N, CA and C of each residue as an Amber inpcrd file, in Angstrom:
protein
   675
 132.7600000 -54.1290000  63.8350000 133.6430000 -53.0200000  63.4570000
 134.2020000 -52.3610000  64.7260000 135.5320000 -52.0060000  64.7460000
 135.8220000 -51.5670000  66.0380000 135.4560000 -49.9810000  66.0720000
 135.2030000 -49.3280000  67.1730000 134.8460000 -48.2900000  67.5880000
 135.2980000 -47.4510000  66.6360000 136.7280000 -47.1710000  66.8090000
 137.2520000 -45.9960000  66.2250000 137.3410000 -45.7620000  64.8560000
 136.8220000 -46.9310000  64.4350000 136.4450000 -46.8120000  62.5190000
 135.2770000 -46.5700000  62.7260000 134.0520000 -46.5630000  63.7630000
 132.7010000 -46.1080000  63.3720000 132.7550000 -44.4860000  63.3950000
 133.8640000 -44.7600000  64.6690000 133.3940000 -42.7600000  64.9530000
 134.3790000 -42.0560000  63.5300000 134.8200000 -42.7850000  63.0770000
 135.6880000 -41.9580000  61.9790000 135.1680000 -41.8610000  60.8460000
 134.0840000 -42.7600000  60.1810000 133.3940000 -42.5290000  59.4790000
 132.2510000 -41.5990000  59.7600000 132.0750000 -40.9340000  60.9030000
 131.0420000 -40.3870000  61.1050000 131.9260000 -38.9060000  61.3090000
 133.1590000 -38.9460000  61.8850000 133.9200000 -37.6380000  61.7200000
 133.9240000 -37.4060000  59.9540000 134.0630000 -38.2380000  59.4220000
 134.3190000 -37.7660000  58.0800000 133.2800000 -37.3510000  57.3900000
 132.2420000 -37.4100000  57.4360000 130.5080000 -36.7130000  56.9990000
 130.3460000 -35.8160000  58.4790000 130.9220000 -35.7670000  59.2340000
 130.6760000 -34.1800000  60.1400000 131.3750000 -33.4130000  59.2360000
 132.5410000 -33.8390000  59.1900000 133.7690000 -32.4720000  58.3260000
 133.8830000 -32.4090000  57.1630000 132.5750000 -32.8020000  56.6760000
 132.5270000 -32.4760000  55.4330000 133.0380000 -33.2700000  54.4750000
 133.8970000 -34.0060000  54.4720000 134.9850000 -34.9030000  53.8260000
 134.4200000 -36.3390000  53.0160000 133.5830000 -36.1970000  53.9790000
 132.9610000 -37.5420000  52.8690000 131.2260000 -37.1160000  52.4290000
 130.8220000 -37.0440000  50.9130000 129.7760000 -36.4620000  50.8370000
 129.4850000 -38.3540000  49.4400000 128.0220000 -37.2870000  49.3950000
 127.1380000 -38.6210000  48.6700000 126.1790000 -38.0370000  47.6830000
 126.5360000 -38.3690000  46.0630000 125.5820000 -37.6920000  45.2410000
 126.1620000 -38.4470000  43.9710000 126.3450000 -37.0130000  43.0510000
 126.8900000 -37.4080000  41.6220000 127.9160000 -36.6500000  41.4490000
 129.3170000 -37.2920000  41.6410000 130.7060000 -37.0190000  41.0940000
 131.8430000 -37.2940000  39.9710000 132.1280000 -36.6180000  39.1700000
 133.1670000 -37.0710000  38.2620000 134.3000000 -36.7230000  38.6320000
 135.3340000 -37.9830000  38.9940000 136.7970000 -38.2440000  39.1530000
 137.3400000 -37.6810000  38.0590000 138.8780000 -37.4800000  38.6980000
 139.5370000 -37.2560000  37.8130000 140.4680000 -38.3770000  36.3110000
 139.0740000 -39.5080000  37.2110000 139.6270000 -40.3980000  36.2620000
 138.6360000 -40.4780000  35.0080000 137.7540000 -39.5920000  35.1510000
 136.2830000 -39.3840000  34.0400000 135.1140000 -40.4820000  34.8290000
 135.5470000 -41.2160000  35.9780000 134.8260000 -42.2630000  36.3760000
 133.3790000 -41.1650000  36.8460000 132.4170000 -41.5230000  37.1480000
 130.6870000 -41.0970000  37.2420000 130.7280000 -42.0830000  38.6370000
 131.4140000 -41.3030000  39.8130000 131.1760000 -41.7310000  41.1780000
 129.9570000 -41.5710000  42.2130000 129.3080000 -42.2960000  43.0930000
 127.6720000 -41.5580000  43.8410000 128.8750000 -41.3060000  45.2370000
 130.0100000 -41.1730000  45.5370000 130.6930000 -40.6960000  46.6830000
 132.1120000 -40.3170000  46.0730000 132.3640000 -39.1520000  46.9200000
 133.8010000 -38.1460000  47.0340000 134.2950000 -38.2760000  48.4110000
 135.2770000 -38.0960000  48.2460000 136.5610000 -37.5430000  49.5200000
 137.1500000 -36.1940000  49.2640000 137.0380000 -35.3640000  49.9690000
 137.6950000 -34.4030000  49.7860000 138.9510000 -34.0820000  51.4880000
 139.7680000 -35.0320000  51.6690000 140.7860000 -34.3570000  52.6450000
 140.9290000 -33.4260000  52.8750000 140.9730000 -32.3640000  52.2140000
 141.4640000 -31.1510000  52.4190000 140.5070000 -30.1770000  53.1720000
 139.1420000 -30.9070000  53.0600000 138.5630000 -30.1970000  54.6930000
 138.6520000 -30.1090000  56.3360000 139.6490000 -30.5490000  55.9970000
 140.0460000 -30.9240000  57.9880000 140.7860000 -29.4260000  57.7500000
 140.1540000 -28.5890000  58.4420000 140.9970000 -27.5860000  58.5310000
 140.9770000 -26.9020000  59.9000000 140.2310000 -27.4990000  60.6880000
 140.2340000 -26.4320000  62.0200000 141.4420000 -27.5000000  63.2760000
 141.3860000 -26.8460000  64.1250000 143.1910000 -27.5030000  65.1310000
 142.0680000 -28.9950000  65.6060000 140.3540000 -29.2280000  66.1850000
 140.1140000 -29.7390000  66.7770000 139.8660000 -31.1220000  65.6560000
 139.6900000 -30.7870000  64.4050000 139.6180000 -31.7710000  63.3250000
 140.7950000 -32.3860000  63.3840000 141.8540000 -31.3100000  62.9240000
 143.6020000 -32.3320000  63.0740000 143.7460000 -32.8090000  63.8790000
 143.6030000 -32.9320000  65.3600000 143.5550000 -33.2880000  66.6830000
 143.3120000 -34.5210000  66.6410000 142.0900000 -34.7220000  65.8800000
 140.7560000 -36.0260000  66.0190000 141.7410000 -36.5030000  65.0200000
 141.9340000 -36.2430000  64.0430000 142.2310000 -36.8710000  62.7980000
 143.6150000 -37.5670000  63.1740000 144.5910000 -37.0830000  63.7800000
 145.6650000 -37.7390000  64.2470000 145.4900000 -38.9090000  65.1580000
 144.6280000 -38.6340000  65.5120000 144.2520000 -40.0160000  66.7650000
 143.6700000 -41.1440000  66.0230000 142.7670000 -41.0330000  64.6230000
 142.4800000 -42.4120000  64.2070000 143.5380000 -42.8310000  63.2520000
 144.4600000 -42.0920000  63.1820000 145.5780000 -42.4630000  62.1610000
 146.2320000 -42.8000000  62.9470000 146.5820000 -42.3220000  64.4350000
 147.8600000 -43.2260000  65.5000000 146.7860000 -44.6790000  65.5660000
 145.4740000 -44.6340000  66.0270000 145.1900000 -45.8400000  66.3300000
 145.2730000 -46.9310000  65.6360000 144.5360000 -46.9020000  63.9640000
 144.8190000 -47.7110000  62.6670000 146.5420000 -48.2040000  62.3960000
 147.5240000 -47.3070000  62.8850000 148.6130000 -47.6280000  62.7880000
 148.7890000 -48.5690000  63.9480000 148.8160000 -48.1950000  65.1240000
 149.1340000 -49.2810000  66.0000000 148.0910000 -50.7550000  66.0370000
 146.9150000 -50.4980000  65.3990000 146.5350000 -51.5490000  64.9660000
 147.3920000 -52.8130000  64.2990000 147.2490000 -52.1540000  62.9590000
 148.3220000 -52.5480000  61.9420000 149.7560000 -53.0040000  61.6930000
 150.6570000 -51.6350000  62.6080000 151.5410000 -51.9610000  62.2400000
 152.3230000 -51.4140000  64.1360000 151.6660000 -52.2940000  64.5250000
 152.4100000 -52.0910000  65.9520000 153.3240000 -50.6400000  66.5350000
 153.7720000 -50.9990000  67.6850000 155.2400000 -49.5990000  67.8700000
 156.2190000 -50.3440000  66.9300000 156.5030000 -51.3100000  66.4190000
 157.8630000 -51.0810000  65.8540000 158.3380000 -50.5940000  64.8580000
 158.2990000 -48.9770000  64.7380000 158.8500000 -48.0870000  64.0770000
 159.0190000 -46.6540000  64.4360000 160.1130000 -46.0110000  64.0370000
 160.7250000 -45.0010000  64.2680000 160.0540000 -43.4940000  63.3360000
 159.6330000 -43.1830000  62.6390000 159.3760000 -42.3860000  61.6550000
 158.5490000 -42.8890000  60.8980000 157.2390000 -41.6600000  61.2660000
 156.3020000 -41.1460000  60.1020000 156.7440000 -40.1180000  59.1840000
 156.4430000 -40.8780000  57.7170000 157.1690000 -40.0220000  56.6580000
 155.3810000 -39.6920000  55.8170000 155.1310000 -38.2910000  55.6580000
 153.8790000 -37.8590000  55.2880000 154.7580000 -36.8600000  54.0210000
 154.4280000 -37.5580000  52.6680000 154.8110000 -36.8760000  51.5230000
 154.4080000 -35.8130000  51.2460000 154.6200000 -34.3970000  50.9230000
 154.5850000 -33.0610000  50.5860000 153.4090000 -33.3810000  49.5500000
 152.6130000 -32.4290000  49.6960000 152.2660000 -31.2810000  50.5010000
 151.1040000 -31.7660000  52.0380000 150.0760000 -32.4770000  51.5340000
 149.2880000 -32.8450000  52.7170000 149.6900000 -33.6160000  53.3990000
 150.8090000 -34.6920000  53.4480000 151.2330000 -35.7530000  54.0540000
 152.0440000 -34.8800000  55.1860000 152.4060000 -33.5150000  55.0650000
 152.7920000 -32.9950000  55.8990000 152.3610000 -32.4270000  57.5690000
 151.3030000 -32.4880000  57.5290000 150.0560000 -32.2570000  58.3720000
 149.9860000 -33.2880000  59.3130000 149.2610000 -34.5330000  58.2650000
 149.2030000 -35.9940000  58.6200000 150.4410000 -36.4600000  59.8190000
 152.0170000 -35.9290000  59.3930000 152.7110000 -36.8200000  59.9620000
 153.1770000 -36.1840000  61.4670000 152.5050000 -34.7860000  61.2740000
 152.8410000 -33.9260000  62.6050000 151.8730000 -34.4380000  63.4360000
 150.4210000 -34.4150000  62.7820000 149.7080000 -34.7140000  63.4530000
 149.3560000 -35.9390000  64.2750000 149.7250000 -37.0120000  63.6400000
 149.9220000 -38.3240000  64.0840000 150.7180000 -38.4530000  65.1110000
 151.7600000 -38.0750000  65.1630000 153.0190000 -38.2200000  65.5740000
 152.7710000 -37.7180000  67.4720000 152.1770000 -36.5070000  67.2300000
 151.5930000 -35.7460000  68.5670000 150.7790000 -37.0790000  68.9970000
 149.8380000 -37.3060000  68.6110000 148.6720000 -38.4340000  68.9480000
 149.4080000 -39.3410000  69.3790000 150.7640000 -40.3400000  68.3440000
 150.9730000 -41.0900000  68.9830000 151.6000000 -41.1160000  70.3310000
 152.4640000 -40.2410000  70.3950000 153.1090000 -39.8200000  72.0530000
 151.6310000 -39.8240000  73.0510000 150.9710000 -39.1370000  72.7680000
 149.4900000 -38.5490000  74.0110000 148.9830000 -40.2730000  73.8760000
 148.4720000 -41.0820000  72.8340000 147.9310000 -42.5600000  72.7070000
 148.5010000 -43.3010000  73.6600000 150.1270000 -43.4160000  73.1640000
 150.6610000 -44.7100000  73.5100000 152.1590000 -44.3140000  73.9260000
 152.4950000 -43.3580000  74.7230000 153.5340000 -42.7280000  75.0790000
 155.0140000 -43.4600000  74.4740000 154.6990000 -43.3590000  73.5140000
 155.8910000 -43.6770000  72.3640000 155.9590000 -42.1720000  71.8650000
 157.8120000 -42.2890000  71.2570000 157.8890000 -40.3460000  70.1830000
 158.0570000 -41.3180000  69.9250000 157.3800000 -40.7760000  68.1210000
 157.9850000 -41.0720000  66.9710000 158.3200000 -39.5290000  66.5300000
 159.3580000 -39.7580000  65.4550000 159.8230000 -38.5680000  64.4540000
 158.7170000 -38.6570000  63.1860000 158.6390000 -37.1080000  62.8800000
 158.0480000 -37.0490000  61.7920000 159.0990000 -36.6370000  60.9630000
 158.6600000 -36.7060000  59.5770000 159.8640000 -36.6330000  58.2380000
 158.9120000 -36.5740000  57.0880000 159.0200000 -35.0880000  56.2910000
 158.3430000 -34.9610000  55.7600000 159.6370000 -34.2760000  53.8350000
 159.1960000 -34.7050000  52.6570000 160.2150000 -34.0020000  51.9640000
 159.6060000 -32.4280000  51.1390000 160.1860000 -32.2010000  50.9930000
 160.3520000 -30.6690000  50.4030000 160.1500000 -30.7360000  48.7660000
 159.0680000 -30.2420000  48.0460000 159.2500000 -30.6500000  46.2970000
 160.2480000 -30.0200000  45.7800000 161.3400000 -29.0820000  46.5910000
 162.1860000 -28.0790000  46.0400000 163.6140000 -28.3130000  47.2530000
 164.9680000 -29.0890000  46.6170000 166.5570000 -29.0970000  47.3370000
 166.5820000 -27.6540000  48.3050000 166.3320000 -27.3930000  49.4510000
 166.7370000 -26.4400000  49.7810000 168.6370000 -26.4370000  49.9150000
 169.0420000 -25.3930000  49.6180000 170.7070000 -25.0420000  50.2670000
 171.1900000 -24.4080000  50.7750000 171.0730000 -23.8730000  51.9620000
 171.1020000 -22.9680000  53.1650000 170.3810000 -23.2480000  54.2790000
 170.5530000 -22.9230000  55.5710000 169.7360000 -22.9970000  56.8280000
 169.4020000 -24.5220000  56.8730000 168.3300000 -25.0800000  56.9910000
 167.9360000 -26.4920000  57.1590000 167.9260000 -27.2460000  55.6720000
 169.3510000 -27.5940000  55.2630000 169.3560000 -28.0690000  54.3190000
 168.6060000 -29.0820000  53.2560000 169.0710000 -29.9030000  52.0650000
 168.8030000 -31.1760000  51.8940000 167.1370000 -30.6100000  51.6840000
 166.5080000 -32.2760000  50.9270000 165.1080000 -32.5620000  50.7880000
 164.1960000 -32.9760000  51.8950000 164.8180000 -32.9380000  52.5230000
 163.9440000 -33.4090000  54.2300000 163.7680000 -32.4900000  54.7280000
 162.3110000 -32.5700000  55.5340000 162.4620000 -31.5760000  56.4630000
 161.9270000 -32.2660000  57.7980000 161.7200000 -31.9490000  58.9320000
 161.8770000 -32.6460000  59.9910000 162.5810000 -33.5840000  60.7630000
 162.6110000 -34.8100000  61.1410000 163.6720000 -35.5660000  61.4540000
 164.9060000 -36.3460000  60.1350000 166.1160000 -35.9380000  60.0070000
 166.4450000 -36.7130000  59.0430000 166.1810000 -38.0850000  59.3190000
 165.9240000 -39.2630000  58.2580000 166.2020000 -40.4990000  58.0250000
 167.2310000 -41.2670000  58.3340000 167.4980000 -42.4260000  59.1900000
 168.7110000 -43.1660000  59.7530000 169.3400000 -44.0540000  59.1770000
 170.0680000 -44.8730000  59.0240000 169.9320000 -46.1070000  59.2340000
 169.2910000 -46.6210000  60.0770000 168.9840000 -47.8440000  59.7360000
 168.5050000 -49.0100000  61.1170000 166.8580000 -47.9070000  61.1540000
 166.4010000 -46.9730000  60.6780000 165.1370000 -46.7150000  60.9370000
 164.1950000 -47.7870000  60.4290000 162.7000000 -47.3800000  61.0470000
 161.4330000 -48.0500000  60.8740000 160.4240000 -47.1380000  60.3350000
 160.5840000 -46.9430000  58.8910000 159.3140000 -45.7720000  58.6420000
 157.8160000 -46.3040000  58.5080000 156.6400000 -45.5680000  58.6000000
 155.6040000 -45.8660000  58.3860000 155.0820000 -44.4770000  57.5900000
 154.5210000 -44.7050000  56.1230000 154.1790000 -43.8150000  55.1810000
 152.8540000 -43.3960000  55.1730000 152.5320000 -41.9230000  55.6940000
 151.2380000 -41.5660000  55.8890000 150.8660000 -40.5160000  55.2140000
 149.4390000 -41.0900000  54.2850000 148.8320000 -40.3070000  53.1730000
 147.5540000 -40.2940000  53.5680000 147.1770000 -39.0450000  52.6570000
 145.1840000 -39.1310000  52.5830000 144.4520000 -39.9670000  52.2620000
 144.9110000 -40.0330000  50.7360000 144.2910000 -41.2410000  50.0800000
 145.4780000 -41.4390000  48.9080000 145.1370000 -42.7370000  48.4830000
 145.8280000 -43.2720000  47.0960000 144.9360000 -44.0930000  46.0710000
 144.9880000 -43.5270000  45.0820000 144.2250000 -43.7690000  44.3140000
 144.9120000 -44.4590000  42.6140000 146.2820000 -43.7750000  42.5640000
 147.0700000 -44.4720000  41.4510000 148.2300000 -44.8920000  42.0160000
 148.8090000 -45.0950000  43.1320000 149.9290000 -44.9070000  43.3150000
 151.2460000 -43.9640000  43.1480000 151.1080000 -43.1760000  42.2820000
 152.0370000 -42.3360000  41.8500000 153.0320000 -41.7160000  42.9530000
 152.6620000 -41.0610000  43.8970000 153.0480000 -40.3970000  45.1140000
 154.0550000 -41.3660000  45.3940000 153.5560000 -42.4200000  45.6770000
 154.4200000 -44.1480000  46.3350000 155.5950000 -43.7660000  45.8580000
 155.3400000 -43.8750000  44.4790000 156.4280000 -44.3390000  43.0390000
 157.3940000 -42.9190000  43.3280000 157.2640000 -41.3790000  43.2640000
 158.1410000 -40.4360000  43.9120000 158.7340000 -40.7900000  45.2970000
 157.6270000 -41.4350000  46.4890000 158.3790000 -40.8930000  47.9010000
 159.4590000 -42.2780000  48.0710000 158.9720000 -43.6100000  47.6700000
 160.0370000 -44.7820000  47.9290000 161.3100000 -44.4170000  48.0840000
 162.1480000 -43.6420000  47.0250000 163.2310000 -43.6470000  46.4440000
 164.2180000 -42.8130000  46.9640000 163.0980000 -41.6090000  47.6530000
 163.5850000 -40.4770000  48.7040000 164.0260000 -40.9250000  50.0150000
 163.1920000 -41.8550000  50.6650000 163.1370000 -42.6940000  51.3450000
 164.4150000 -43.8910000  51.8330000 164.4250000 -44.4250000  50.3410000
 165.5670000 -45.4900000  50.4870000 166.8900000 -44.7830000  50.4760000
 166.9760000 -43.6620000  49.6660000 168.2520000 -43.1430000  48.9470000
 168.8850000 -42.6160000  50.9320000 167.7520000 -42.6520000  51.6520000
 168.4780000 -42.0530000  52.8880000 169.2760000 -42.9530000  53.5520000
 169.5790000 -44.2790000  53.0410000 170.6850000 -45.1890000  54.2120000
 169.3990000 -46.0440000  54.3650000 169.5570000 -47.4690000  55.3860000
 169.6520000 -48.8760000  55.1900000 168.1470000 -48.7900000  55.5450000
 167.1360000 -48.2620000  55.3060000 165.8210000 -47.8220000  56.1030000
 164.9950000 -49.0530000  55.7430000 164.0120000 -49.9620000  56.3700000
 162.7550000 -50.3420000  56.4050000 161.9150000 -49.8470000  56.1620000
 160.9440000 -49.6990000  55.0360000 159.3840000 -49.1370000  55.2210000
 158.5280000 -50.4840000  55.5210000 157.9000000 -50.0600000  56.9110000
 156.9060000 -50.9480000  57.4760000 155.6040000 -50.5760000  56.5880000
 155.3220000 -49.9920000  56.6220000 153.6650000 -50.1740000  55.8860000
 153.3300000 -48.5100000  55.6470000 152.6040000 -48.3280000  54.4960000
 151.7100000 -47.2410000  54.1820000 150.1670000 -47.1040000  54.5130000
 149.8600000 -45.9460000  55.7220000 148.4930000 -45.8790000  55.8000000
 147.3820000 -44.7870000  55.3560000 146.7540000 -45.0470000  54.6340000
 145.9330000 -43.8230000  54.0240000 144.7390000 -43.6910000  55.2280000
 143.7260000 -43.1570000  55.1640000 142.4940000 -42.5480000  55.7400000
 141.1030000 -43.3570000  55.0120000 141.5630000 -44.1190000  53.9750000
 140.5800000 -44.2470000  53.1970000 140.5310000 -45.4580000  52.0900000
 140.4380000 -46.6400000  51.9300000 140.2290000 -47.3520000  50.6150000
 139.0570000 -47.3810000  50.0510000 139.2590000 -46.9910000  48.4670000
 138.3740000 -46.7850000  47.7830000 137.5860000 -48.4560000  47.0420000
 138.9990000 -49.2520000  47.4640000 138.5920000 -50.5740000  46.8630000
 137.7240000 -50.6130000  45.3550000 138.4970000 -49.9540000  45.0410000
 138.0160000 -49.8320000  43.0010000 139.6630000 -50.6660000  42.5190000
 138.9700000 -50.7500000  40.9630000 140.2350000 -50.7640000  40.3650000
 141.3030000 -49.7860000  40.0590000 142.5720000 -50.2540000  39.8190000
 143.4460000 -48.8970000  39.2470000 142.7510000 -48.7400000  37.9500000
 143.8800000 -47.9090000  37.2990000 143.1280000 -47.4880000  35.1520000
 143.7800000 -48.5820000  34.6660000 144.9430000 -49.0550000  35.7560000
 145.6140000 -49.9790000  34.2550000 145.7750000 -51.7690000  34.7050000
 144.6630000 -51.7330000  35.8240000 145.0010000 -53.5710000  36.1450000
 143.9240000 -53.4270000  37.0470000 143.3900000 -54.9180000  37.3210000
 142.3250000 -55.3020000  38.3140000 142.0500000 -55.1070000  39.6530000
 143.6290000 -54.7130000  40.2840000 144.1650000 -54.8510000  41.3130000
 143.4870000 -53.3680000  42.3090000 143.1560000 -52.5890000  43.5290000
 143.3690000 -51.7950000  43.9190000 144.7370000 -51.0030000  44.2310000
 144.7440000 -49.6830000  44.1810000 145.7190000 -48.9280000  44.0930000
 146.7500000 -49.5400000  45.2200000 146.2140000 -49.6790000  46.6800000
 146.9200000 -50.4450000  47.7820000 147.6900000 -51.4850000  47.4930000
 146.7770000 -52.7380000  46.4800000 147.4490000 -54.1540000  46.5060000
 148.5710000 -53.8480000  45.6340000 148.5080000 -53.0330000  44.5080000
 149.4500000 -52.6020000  43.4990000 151.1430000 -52.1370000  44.3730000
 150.4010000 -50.6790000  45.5240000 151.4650000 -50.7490000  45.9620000
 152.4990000 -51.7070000  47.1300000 151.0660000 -52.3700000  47.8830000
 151.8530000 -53.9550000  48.4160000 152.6780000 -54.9260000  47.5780000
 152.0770000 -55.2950000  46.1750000 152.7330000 -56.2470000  45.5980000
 153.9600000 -55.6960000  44.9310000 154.0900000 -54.3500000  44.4450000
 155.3560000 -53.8860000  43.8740000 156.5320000 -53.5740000  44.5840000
 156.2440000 -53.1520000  46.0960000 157.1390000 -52.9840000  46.9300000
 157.6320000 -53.6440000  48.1030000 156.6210000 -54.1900000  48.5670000
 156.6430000 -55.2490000  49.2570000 156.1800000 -55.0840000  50.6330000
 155.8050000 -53.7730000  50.7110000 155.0730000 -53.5670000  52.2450000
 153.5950000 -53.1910000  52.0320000 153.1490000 -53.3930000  53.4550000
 151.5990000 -53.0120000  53.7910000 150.9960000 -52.1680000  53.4050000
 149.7450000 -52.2930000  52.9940000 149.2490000 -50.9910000  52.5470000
 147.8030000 -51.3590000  52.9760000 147.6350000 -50.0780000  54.3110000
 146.2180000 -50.2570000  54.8920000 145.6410000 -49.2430000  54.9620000
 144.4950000 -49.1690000  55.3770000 143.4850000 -48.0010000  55.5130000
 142.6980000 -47.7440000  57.0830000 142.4570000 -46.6360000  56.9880000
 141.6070000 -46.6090000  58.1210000 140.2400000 -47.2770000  58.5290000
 139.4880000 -46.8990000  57.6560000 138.5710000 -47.4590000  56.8040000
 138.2870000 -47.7440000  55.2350000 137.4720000 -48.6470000  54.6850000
 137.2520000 -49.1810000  53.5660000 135.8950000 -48.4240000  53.7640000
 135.8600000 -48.2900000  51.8190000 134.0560000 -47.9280000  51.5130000
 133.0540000 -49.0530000  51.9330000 133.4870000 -50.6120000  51.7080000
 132.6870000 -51.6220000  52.1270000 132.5600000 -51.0850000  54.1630000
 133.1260000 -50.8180000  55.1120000 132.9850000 -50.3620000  56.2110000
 132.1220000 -49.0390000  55.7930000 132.5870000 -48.4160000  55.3450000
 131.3220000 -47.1390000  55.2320000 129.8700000 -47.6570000  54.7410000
 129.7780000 -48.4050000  53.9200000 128.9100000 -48.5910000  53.6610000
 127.9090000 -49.4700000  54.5130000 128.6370000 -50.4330000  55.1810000
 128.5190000 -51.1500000  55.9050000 127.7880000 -50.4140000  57.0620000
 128.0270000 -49.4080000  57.6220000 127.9930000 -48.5910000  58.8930000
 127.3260000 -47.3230000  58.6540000 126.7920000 -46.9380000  57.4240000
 125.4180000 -45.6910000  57.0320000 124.5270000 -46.5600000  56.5670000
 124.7840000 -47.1660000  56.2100000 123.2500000 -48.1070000  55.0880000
 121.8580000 -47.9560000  56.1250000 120.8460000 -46.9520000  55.7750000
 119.7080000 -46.8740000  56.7070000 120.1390000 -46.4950000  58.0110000
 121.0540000 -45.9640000  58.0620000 121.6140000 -45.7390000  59.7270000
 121.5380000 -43.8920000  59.5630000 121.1320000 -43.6560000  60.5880000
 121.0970000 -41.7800000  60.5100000 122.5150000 -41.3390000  61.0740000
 123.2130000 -40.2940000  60.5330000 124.4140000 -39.9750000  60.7550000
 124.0040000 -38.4330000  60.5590000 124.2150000 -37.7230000  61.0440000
 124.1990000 -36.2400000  61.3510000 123.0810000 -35.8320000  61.2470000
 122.0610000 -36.4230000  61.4030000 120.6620000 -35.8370000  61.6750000
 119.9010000 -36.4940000  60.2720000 120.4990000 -37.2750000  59.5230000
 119.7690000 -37.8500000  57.8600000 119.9810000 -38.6900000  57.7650000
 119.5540000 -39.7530000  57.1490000 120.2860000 -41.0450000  56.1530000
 120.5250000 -40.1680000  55.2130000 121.8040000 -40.7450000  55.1700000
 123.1450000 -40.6000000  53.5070000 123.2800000 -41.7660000  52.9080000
 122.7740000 -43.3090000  53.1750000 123.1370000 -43.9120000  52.1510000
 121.4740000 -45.3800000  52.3080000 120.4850000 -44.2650000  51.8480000
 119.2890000 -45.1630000  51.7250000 119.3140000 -46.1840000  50.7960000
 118.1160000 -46.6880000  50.0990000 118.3380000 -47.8160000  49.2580000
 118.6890000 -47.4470000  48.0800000 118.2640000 -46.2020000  47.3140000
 118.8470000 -45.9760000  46.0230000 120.1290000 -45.5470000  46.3120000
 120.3100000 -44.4080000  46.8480000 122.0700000 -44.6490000  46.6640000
 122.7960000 -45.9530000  47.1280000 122.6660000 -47.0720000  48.1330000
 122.5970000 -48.1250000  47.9990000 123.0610000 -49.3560000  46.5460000
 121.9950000 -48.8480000  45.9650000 122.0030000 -49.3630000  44.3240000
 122.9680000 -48.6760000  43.8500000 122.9320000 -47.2940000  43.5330000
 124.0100000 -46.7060000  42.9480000 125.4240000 -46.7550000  43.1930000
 125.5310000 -47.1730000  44.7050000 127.0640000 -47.6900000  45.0000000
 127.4630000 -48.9980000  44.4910000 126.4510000 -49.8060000  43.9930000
 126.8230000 -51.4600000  44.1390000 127.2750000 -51.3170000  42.8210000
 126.5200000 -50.5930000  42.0270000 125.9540000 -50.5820000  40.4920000
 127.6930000 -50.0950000  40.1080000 128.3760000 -49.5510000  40.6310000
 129.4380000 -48.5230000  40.5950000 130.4590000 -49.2210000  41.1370000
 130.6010000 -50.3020000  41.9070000 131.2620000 -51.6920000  42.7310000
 131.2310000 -52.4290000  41.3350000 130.1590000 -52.8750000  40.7920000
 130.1340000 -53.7310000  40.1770000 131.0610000 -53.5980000  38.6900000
 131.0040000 -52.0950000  38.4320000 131.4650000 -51.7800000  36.9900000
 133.2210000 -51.6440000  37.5680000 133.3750000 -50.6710000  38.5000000
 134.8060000 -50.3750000  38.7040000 135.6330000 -51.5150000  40.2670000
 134.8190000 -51.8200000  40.6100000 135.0810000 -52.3150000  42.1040000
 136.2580000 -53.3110000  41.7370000 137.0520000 -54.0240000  42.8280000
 137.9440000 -54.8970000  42.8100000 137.6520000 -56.0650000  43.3520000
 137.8170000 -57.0970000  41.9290000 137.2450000 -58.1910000  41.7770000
 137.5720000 -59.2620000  43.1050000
């Protein structure tokens, strides 16, 4: 496993963000692990957090692209934050481009806010997590409707590697195969799991042998075949 997916799974149970018990989704699913994103809240978390999202991207999907587009409301964060990282990483600017759920008409017009969209651009789509696709299915269209644009790949923070509600497939492959670009993660739960199993992470084991069982048991019913 490369470095910066170990220390990121271990940032994500420092900040709270990744916990281990008994959870019900909003899909009624009976989960033994949650994500909650929305705990990165202090400047030195966003800081960190932008740097494994520039790195996973240049992993993935090289410099060749122009614009991080981070969909309203949290994708907004994400694409500032990245964006800083990637300049300080790999002394590349990229533009961030983020949309607005509401047409503004006055002052900084239009549904965009940050860099407008080009032609001839290279976007790369940065989210928390995806779990149905839905978000995809709104931001594509915003996206394309701007002139002759490329989307290189979508990167979340996180694959849950379950099924969607309505096919076998994970939420990612769904949105790879429908649109036709990448869809990667920072890390996978098989890497998390992979990398706590009996291993002490903030002073405890979080994923001994029964929760262990309870993750597989929970792989096995919802996981992607």
């Amino acid at each position: 496993m490369e470095q910066y997916k170990a220390e990121f799974i271990e940032f994500m149970v420092e900040s709270n963000v990744l916990k281990f018990g008994e959870f019900t989704l909003k899909s009624g699913r009976k989960s033994p692990f949650f994500m909650n994103a929305g705990a990165y809240v202090t400047g030195s978390q966003l800081m960190r957090l932008g740097e494994y999202y520039a790195k996973a991207i240049h992993e993935h999907y090289g410099d060749d692209f122009d614009v991080l587009f981070g969909p309203a409301y949290k994708g907004i964060p994400l694409s500032v934050t990245t964006a800083i990282a990637y300049a300080k990483l790999y002394g590349k600017e990229i533009r961030y481009c983020s949309n607005r759920k509401e047409i503004k008409d006055h002052g900084d017009t239009g549904i965009l806010l940050g860099s407008k969209i080009q032609d001839g651009d290279k976007v790369v789509i940065i989210e928390d997590v995806t779990t149905s696709g839905k978000s995809i299915a709104e931001t594509f269209p915003i996206i394309k409707a701007q002139g002759d644009v490329e989307i290189v790949g979508l990167m979340v923070s996180l694959n849950r590697m379950e099924r969607g509600l309505s096919s076998d497939a994970s939420a990612l492959e769904e949105i790879q195969s429908k649109y036709g670009f990448g869809a990667q993660a920072i890390v996978t739960m098989e890497d998390v799991v992979a990398y706590l199993y009996n291993r002490e992470c903030q002073g405890k084991i979080l994923i001994d042998d029964s929760l262990k069982a309870a993750i597989d048991a929970y792989y096995e019913e919802y996981g992607v075949k």
